[in-house]
Amino acid sequence: MSELARRRELARADRVLPGVWRLRLPLPWPGVPHVNAFALSAGSGVVLVDTGLHEPGAMGQLGRALGQAGLSVEHVRLLCCTHAHSDHYGQAGPITQAAGCELWMHPNHGHMTKAAMDPDRQLQRRIEVARHSGVPEAALSRYQSSRKGQGVGVAEVVLPDRDLVPGVEIDTDLGVWQVHETPGHAPSHVVLHQPERGLLLSGDHLLGRVSLYYDYGHTPDPAGEFLRSLDVVEKLGAGLCLSGHGRPFRDVQGHIDANRREVAERMGRVEAALTGEPVTPFDIVPRLMQMDELTPMMVNWGLSEALCYLRHLELQGRAKRVDADEPERWVAA
Ligand SMILES: [Zn+2]
Ligand SMILES: [Zn+2]
């Protein structure tokens, strides 16, 4: 067993409510120790919401967590994914095959399924965006060689048997769950709401600890979409949120407000960076992240976030790109 595998945590299950199990599945990512999948009792089996990342031992970890709940993967009658990121969708192929069940997911999953079908092209696209954004060539080639040939954490591309869109209902022992589209974090993001019990399965749209991430390059305005999705969730008035990472929490409105404040503050940092000479998106990243030393992963995250705020400010007439500059440079409008 490798040193890494020995140190890795084991999956576990916590019963949140009668008929709702939180399955904590370990992740190999710095700062993100687990992802939550949820098992919802439904007749003789369960509806499974989200999957965990595809990596060696992932099915064993899921089996271990389900086992603690007195279940096995054969009990999964239906798999629903809140969005197509690898930690929520990566094991969809092995799970649906082992369980013989359907996969339901929002149709805007191309941000992941296209990348998983052609990871090299995806990496190339990312490098292009980074180059246009002013990332220095030396950093680009280091990043490229570190990522080349790495998987995307998805076992295989499986397409949904049914589109998880508003109007679709998910029947469980706790009642029917309804689907609400909440793009922003990812174009395919949905939340599942059980109105009689005030339960919200929020995926990565609302997390216990505010942590903003947007998938850049698939839709015109991910930050604006995220803010509109907060409005969607606010109207539901849920009383208990089961999020994709971290512990369940009750103060849903407080978390919505905290997300709005965080977006406003971080967008404000980007806007403040535009008041002087034209700057590249890469110039903005240390100010956005408030860090001097940035790891390649932080640059990657920060660049997506900075680009999303720039597009949002541009659409609002508050920022503009300097014509024909390469790399792109921005100023206040
Ligand atoms: Zn995600
Ligand atoms: Zn996640």
Short mmCIF file of C-alpha atoms and ligand atoms in Angstrom, two decimals:
data_model
loop_
_atom_site.label_atom_id
_atom_site.label_comp_id
_atom_site.label_asym_id
_atom_site.label_seq_id
_atom_site.Cartn_x
_atom_site.Cartn_y
_atom_site.Cartn_z
CA MET A 1 0.00 0.00 0.00
CA SER A 2 1.39 3.41 -0.87
CA GLU A 3 2.10 6.07 1.75
CA LEU A 4 -0.73 8.14 0.33
CA ALA A 5 -3.24 5.29 0.47
CA ARG A 6 -2.27 4.49 4.08
CA ARG A 7 -2.85 8.05 5.16
CA ARG A 8 -6.16 8.31 3.31
CA GLU A 9 -9.30 8.46 5.33
CA LEU A 10 -11.98 5.84 5.14
CA ALA A 11 -15.49 6.57 3.96
CA ARG A 12 -18.27 6.63 6.50
CA ALA A 13 -22.02 7.06 6.76
CA ASP A 14 -23.94 9.36 9.11
CA ARG A 15 -27.70 9.18 9.47
CA VAL A 16 -28.97 12.75 9.08
CA LEU A 17 -32.66 11.91 9.47
CA PRO A 18 -34.67 8.70 9.31
CA GLY A 19 -34.39 7.73 5.65
CA VAL A 20 -31.46 10.06 4.83
CA TRP A 21 -27.83 8.93 4.99
CA ARG A 22 -24.89 11.19 4.37
CA LEU A 23 -22.07 9.16 2.78
CA ARG A 24 -18.74 10.90 3.35
CA LEU A 25 -16.40 9.81 0.57
CA PRO A 26 -12.73 10.81 0.81
CA LEU A 27 -11.10 13.03 -1.84
CA PRO A 28 -7.39 13.34 -2.65
CA TRP A 29 -7.65 17.14 -2.97
CA PRO A 30 -5.84 19.59 -0.68
CA GLY A 31 -8.37 21.48 1.43
CA VAL A 32 -11.33 19.37 0.26
CA PRO A 33 -11.15 16.17 2.34
CA HIS A 34 -14.50 14.65 1.33
CA VAL A 35 -17.50 14.87 -0.89
CA ASN A 36 -20.96 13.91 0.38
CA ALA A 37 -23.21 11.54 -1.48
CA PHE A 38 -26.69 11.00 0.01
CA ALA A 39 -28.74 7.82 0.16
CA LEU A 40 -32.51 8.45 0.39
CA SER A 41 -34.74 5.52 1.36
CA ALA A 42 -37.14 4.62 -1.42
CA GLY A 43 -39.18 1.45 -1.01
CA SER A 44 -36.92 -1.60 -0.95
CA GLY A 45 -33.83 0.44 -1.87
CA VAL A 46 -32.41 3.94 -2.07
CA VAL A 47 -32.05 6.88 -4.41
CA LEU A 48 -28.37 7.81 -4.45
CA VAL A 49 -27.53 11.48 -4.97
CA ASP A 50 -23.98 11.98 -6.26
CA THR A 51 -21.16 9.48 -6.62
CA GLY A 52 -17.68 10.44 -5.40
CA LEU A 53 -14.61 10.86 -7.59
CA HIS A 54 -13.28 8.10 -9.81
CA GLU A 55 -9.92 6.95 -8.42
CA PRO A 56 -8.45 3.63 -7.30
CA GLY A 57 -10.54 2.12 -4.50
CA ALA A 58 -13.54 4.42 -5.05
CA MET A 59 -16.11 1.60 -5.32
CA GLY A 60 -14.70 0.06 -2.15
CA GLN A 61 -15.10 3.35 -0.30
CA LEU A 62 -18.68 3.77 -1.50
CA GLY A 63 -19.42 0.15 -0.53
CA ARG A 64 -17.96 0.76 2.92
CA ALA A 65 -20.13 3.84 3.52
CA LEU A 66 -23.27 2.12 2.20
CA GLY A 67 -22.43 -0.89 4.39
CA GLN A 68 -22.48 1.30 7.51
CA ALA A 69 -26.02 2.27 6.52
CA GLY A 70 -26.95 -1.41 6.13
CA LEU A 71 -26.94 -1.07 2.36
CA SER A 72 -24.97 -2.15 -0.66
CA VAL A 73 -24.66 -0.73 -4.16
CA GLU A 74 -27.29 -3.24 -5.34
CA HIS A 75 -29.84 -1.29 -3.26
CA VAL A 76 -29.39 1.80 -5.46
CA ARG A 77 -32.59 2.07 -7.52
CA LEU A 78 -31.76 5.43 -9.11
CA LEU A 79 -28.69 7.66 -9.31
CA CYS A 80 -29.15 11.44 -9.52
CA CYS A 81 -26.21 13.83 -9.91
CA THR A 82 -26.49 17.42 -8.69
CA HIS A 83 -23.91 18.37 -11.35
CA ALA A 84 -21.32 16.78 -13.60
CA HIS A 85 -18.14 17.63 -11.68
CA SER A 86 -15.91 14.61 -11.13
CA ASP A 87 -16.52 14.37 -7.36
CA HIS A 88 -20.30 14.21 -7.92
CA TYR A 89 -20.45 12.27 -11.21
CA GLY A 90 -17.09 10.46 -11.61
CA GLN A 91 -18.36 7.06 -10.47
CA ALA A 92 -21.69 7.21 -12.35
CA GLY A 93 -20.58 4.52 -14.82
CA PRO A 94 -19.52 1.84 -12.30
CA ILE A 95 -22.48 2.58 -10.00
CA THR A 96 -25.18 2.40 -12.66
CA GLN A 97 -23.61 -0.82 -14.01
CA ALA A 98 -23.33 -2.48 -10.58
CA ALA A 99 -26.83 -1.40 -9.53
CA GLY A 100 -28.52 -1.78 -12.91
CA CYS A 101 -30.15 1.62 -12.34
CA GLU A 102 -30.75 4.76 -14.35
CA LEU A 103 -28.75 7.99 -14.18
CA TRP A 104 -30.64 11.28 -14.05
CA MET A 105 -28.67 14.47 -14.59
CA HIS A 106 -29.15 17.94 -16.09
CA PRO A 107 -28.60 18.00 -19.89
CA ASN A 108 -25.97 20.80 -19.78
CA HIS A 109 -23.29 18.30 -18.76
CA GLY A 110 -21.01 18.97 -21.74
CA HIS A 111 -18.60 20.98 -19.55
CA MET A 112 -17.53 17.62 -18.09
CA THR A 113 -18.58 14.93 -20.54
CA LYS A 114 -16.76 16.60 -23.47
CA ALA A 115 -13.65 17.08 -21.31
CA ALA A 116 -13.76 13.46 -20.15
CA MET A 117 -14.03 12.23 -23.75
CA ASP A 118 -11.00 14.29 -24.83
CA PRO A 119 -8.89 15.39 -21.84
CA ASP A 120 -5.93 16.51 -23.99
CA ARG A 121 -8.10 18.88 -25.99
CA GLN A 122 -9.59 20.19 -22.76
CA LEU A 123 -6.11 20.83 -21.34
CA GLN A 124 -5.13 22.60 -24.59
CA ARG A 125 -8.20 24.84 -24.31
CA ARG A 126 -7.34 25.70 -20.74
CA ILE A 127 -3.77 26.58 -21.72
CA GLU A 128 -5.10 28.84 -24.49
CA VAL A 129 -7.36 30.68 -22.06
CA ALA A 130 -4.45 31.04 -19.61
CA ARG A 131 -2.17 32.38 -22.38
CA HIS A 132 -4.78 34.95 -23.46
CA SER A 133 -5.11 35.89 -19.78
CA GLY A 134 -1.44 36.77 -19.42
CA VAL A 135 -0.05 33.69 -17.65
CA PRO A 136 3.72 33.60 -18.42
CA GLU A 137 4.94 30.94 -20.88
CA ALA A 138 7.22 29.22 -18.33
CA ALA A 139 4.30 28.71 -15.92
CA LEU A 140 2.14 27.45 -18.79
CA SER A 141 4.60 24.78 -19.82
CA ARG A 142 5.11 23.66 -16.20
CA TYR A 143 1.36 23.35 -15.82
CA GLN A 144 1.01 21.53 -19.13
CA SER A 145 3.65 18.92 -18.30
CA SER A 146 2.23 18.36 -14.81
CA ARG A 147 -1.27 17.76 -16.20
CA LYS A 148 -0.49 15.89 -19.41
CA GLY A 149 -2.03 12.41 -19.41
CA GLN A 150 -3.74 12.92 -16.06
CA GLY A 151 -7.30 11.69 -15.89
CA VAL A 152 -10.23 13.92 -15.10
CA GLY A 153 -11.61 11.73 -12.29
CA VAL A 154 -14.42 10.27 -14.37
CA ALA A 155 -14.50 6.47 -14.83
CA GLU A 156 -16.31 6.65 -18.15
CA VAL A 157 -18.73 8.98 -19.83
CA VAL A 158 -22.28 7.81 -19.18
CA LEU A 159 -25.10 9.99 -20.42
CA PRO A 160 -28.29 10.56 -18.45
CA ASP A 161 -31.22 8.22 -19.05
CA ARG A 162 -33.42 11.13 -18.10
CA ASP A 163 -32.83 14.89 -18.03
CA LEU A 164 -32.95 16.18 -14.46
CA VAL A 165 -34.92 19.38 -15.11
CA PRO A 166 -37.80 21.23 -13.42
CA GLY A 167 -40.96 19.14 -13.49
CA VAL A 168 -39.14 15.86 -12.92
CA GLU A 169 -39.98 14.39 -9.51
CA ILE A 170 -37.88 12.02 -7.43
CA ASP A 171 -40.00 9.75 -5.29
CA THR A 172 -38.63 8.65 -1.89
CA ASP A 173 -40.01 7.51 1.48
CA LEU A 174 -39.63 11.12 2.69
CA GLY A 175 -41.84 12.37 -0.12
CA VAL A 176 -41.27 13.76 -3.57
CA TRP A 177 -38.18 15.89 -4.33
CA GLN A 178 -38.40 18.63 -6.93
CA VAL A 179 -35.70 19.84 -9.26
CA HIS A 180 -34.53 23.47 -9.53
CA GLU A 181 -31.88 24.63 -11.99
CA THR A 182 -29.01 26.44 -10.24
CA PRO A 183 -26.24 27.08 -12.79
CA GLY A 184 -23.16 29.12 -11.88
CA HIS A 185 -20.89 26.72 -10.01
CA ALA A 186 -21.38 24.45 -13.04
CA PRO A 187 -23.72 24.77 -16.05
CA SER A 188 -25.31 21.40 -15.17
CA HIS A 189 -26.04 22.27 -11.54
CA VAL A 190 -29.44 21.52 -9.98
CA VAL A 191 -30.65 21.41 -6.39
CA LEU A 192 -33.27 18.95 -5.13
CA HIS A 193 -35.97 20.24 -2.80
CA GLN A 194 -38.42 18.36 -0.57
CA PRO A 195 -40.99 21.07 0.20
CA GLU A 196 -43.08 19.39 2.96
CA ARG A 197 -39.99 18.74 5.07
CA GLY A 198 -38.06 21.84 4.02
CA LEU A 199 -35.05 19.81 2.88
CA LEU A 200 -32.57 20.98 0.29
CA LEU A 201 -29.93 18.84 -1.38
CA SER A 202 -27.72 21.70 -2.53
CA GLY A 203 -24.74 20.00 -4.20
CA ASP A 204 -21.98 22.61 -4.48
CA HIS A 205 -24.33 25.55 -4.99
CA LEU A 206 -24.59 26.22 -1.24
CA LEU A 207 -21.82 24.88 0.99
CA GLY A 208 -21.41 25.01 4.75
CA ARG A 209 -18.30 27.11 4.33
CA VAL A 210 -18.56 29.72 1.57
CA SER A 211 -16.26 28.65 -1.25
CA LEU A 212 -16.85 30.11 -4.69
CA TYR A 213 -16.01 28.26 -7.85
CA TYR A 214 -17.37 28.85 -11.33
CA ASP A 215 -16.91 26.83 -14.48
CA TYR A 216 -15.63 29.42 -16.97
CA GLY A 217 -15.99 29.26 -20.75
CA HIS A 218 -19.27 27.41 -21.23
CA THR A 219 -21.87 30.12 -20.65
CA PRO A 220 -21.72 33.93 -21.02
CA ASP A 221 -21.94 34.93 -17.33
CA PRO A 222 -21.34 32.22 -14.69
CA ALA A 223 -21.08 34.73 -11.80
CA GLY A 224 -24.42 36.31 -12.78
CA GLU A 225 -25.95 32.85 -13.13
CA PHE A 226 -24.71 31.95 -9.66
CA LEU A 227 -26.30 35.08 -8.16
CA ARG A 228 -29.61 34.34 -9.90
CA SER A 229 -29.42 30.75 -8.60
CA LEU A 230 -29.09 32.10 -5.04
CA ASP A 231 -32.40 33.92 -5.65
CA VAL A 232 -33.95 30.64 -6.81
CA VAL A 233 -32.87 28.81 -3.66
CA GLU A 234 -33.88 31.70 -1.37
CA LYS A 235 -37.49 31.44 -2.59
CA LEU A 236 -37.62 27.78 -1.50
CA GLY A 237 -37.22 28.77 2.16
CA ALA A 238 -35.59 25.45 3.08
CA GLY A 239 -34.88 24.72 6.74
CA LEU A 240 -32.13 22.11 6.42
CA CYS A 241 -29.45 22.06 3.76
CA LEU A 242 -27.61 18.87 2.84
CA SER A 243 -24.60 20.14 0.91
CA GLY A 244 -22.08 18.41 -1.30
CA HIS A 245 -19.20 19.04 1.10
CA GLY A 246 -19.16 19.60 4.85
CA ARG A 247 -21.88 19.10 7.43
CA PRO A 248 -25.59 19.70 6.95
CA PHE A 249 -26.72 23.12 8.20
CA ARG A 250 -29.98 24.82 9.17
CA ASP A 251 -29.31 28.52 8.59
CA VAL A 252 -29.93 28.39 4.85
CA GLN A 253 -30.80 32.10 4.53
CA GLY A 254 -27.63 33.06 6.42
CA HIS A 255 -25.56 31.00 3.98
CA ILE A 256 -27.29 32.59 0.97
CA ASP A 257 -26.57 36.06 2.38
CA ALA A 258 -22.95 35.12 3.11
CA ASN A 259 -22.49 33.93 -0.49
CA ARG A 260 -23.89 37.22 -1.84
CA ARG A 261 -21.55 39.22 0.40
CA GLU A 262 -18.57 37.12 -0.65
CA VAL A 263 -19.34 37.54 -4.36
CA ALA A 264 -19.76 41.31 -3.89
CA GLU A 265 -16.50 41.59 -1.98
CA ARG A 266 -14.49 39.51 -4.44
CA MET A 267 -16.01 41.26 -7.46
CA GLY A 268 -15.12 44.52 -5.71
CA ARG A 269 -11.47 43.44 -5.53
CA VAL A 270 -11.49 42.80 -9.29
CA GLU A 271 -13.13 46.16 -9.97
CA ALA A 272 -10.59 47.91 -7.71
CA ALA A 273 -7.77 46.33 -9.75
CA LEU A 274 -9.11 48.04 -12.90
CA THR A 275 -8.77 51.66 -11.80
CA GLY A 276 -5.19 52.23 -13.03
CA GLU A 277 -3.26 51.04 -16.08
CA PRO A 278 -4.83 48.18 -18.09
CA VAL A 279 -4.25 44.79 -16.42
CA THR A 280 -4.44 41.19 -17.57
CA PRO A 281 -6.74 38.71 -15.80
CA PHE A 282 -3.57 37.02 -14.49
CA ASP A 283 -2.42 40.34 -12.93
CA ILE A 284 -5.69 40.39 -10.98
CA VAL A 285 -5.42 36.87 -9.49
CA PRO A 286 -3.14 37.68 -6.49
CA ARG A 287 -5.37 40.61 -5.55
CA LEU A 288 -8.50 38.51 -5.90
CA MET A 289 -7.06 35.62 -3.89
CA GLN A 290 -5.20 37.95 -1.48
CA MET A 291 -2.09 35.77 -1.73
CA ASP A 292 1.41 36.58 -2.94
CA GLU A 293 2.53 32.99 -3.48
CA LEU A 294 0.07 31.05 -5.59
CA THR A 295 0.15 27.33 -6.35
CA PRO A 296 -0.75 26.30 -9.93
CA MET A 297 -4.10 25.04 -8.60
CA MET A 298 -4.84 28.43 -7.02
CA VAL A 299 -3.87 30.21 -10.24
CA ASN A 300 -6.20 27.91 -12.13
CA TRP A 301 -9.13 28.55 -9.76
CA GLY A 302 -8.37 32.24 -9.38
CA LEU A 303 -8.08 32.79 -13.11
CA SER A 304 -11.50 31.23 -13.78
CA GLU A 305 -12.98 33.34 -11.02
CA ALA A 306 -11.31 36.58 -12.20
CA LEU A 307 -12.46 35.95 -15.80
CA CYS A 308 -16.02 35.32 -14.62
CA TYR A 309 -16.11 38.61 -12.68
CA LEU A 310 -14.60 40.50 -15.63
CA ARG A 311 -17.32 39.16 -17.97
CA HIS A 312 -19.98 40.01 -15.41
CA LEU A 313 -18.64 43.56 -14.95
CA GLU A 314 -18.39 43.92 -18.74
CA LEU A 315 -22.06 42.91 -19.16
CA GLN A 316 -22.96 45.51 -16.52
CA GLY A 317 -20.96 48.19 -18.34
CA ARG A 318 -18.43 48.49 -15.48
CA ALA A 319 -15.35 46.98 -17.20
CA LYS A 320 -14.05 46.79 -20.74
CA ARG A 321 -11.35 45.00 -22.67
CA VAL A 322 -8.67 47.13 -24.29
CA ASP A 323 -9.07 46.58 -28.05
CA ALA A 324 -6.88 44.04 -29.83
CA ASP A 325 -4.42 43.58 -27.00
CA GLU A 326 -2.84 40.16 -26.61
CA PRO A 327 -2.80 39.02 -23.86
CA GLU A 328 -6.16 40.63 -23.09
CA ARG A 329 -6.07 43.70 -20.86
CA TRP A 330 -8.90 45.29 -18.96
CA VAL A 331 -9.81 48.70 -17.56
CA ALA A 332 -12.78 50.20 -15.75
CA ALA A 333 -15.48 51.31 -18.17
ZN ZN B 1 -18.68 21.01 -8.11
ZN ZN B 2 -17.93 19.14 -5.19
#
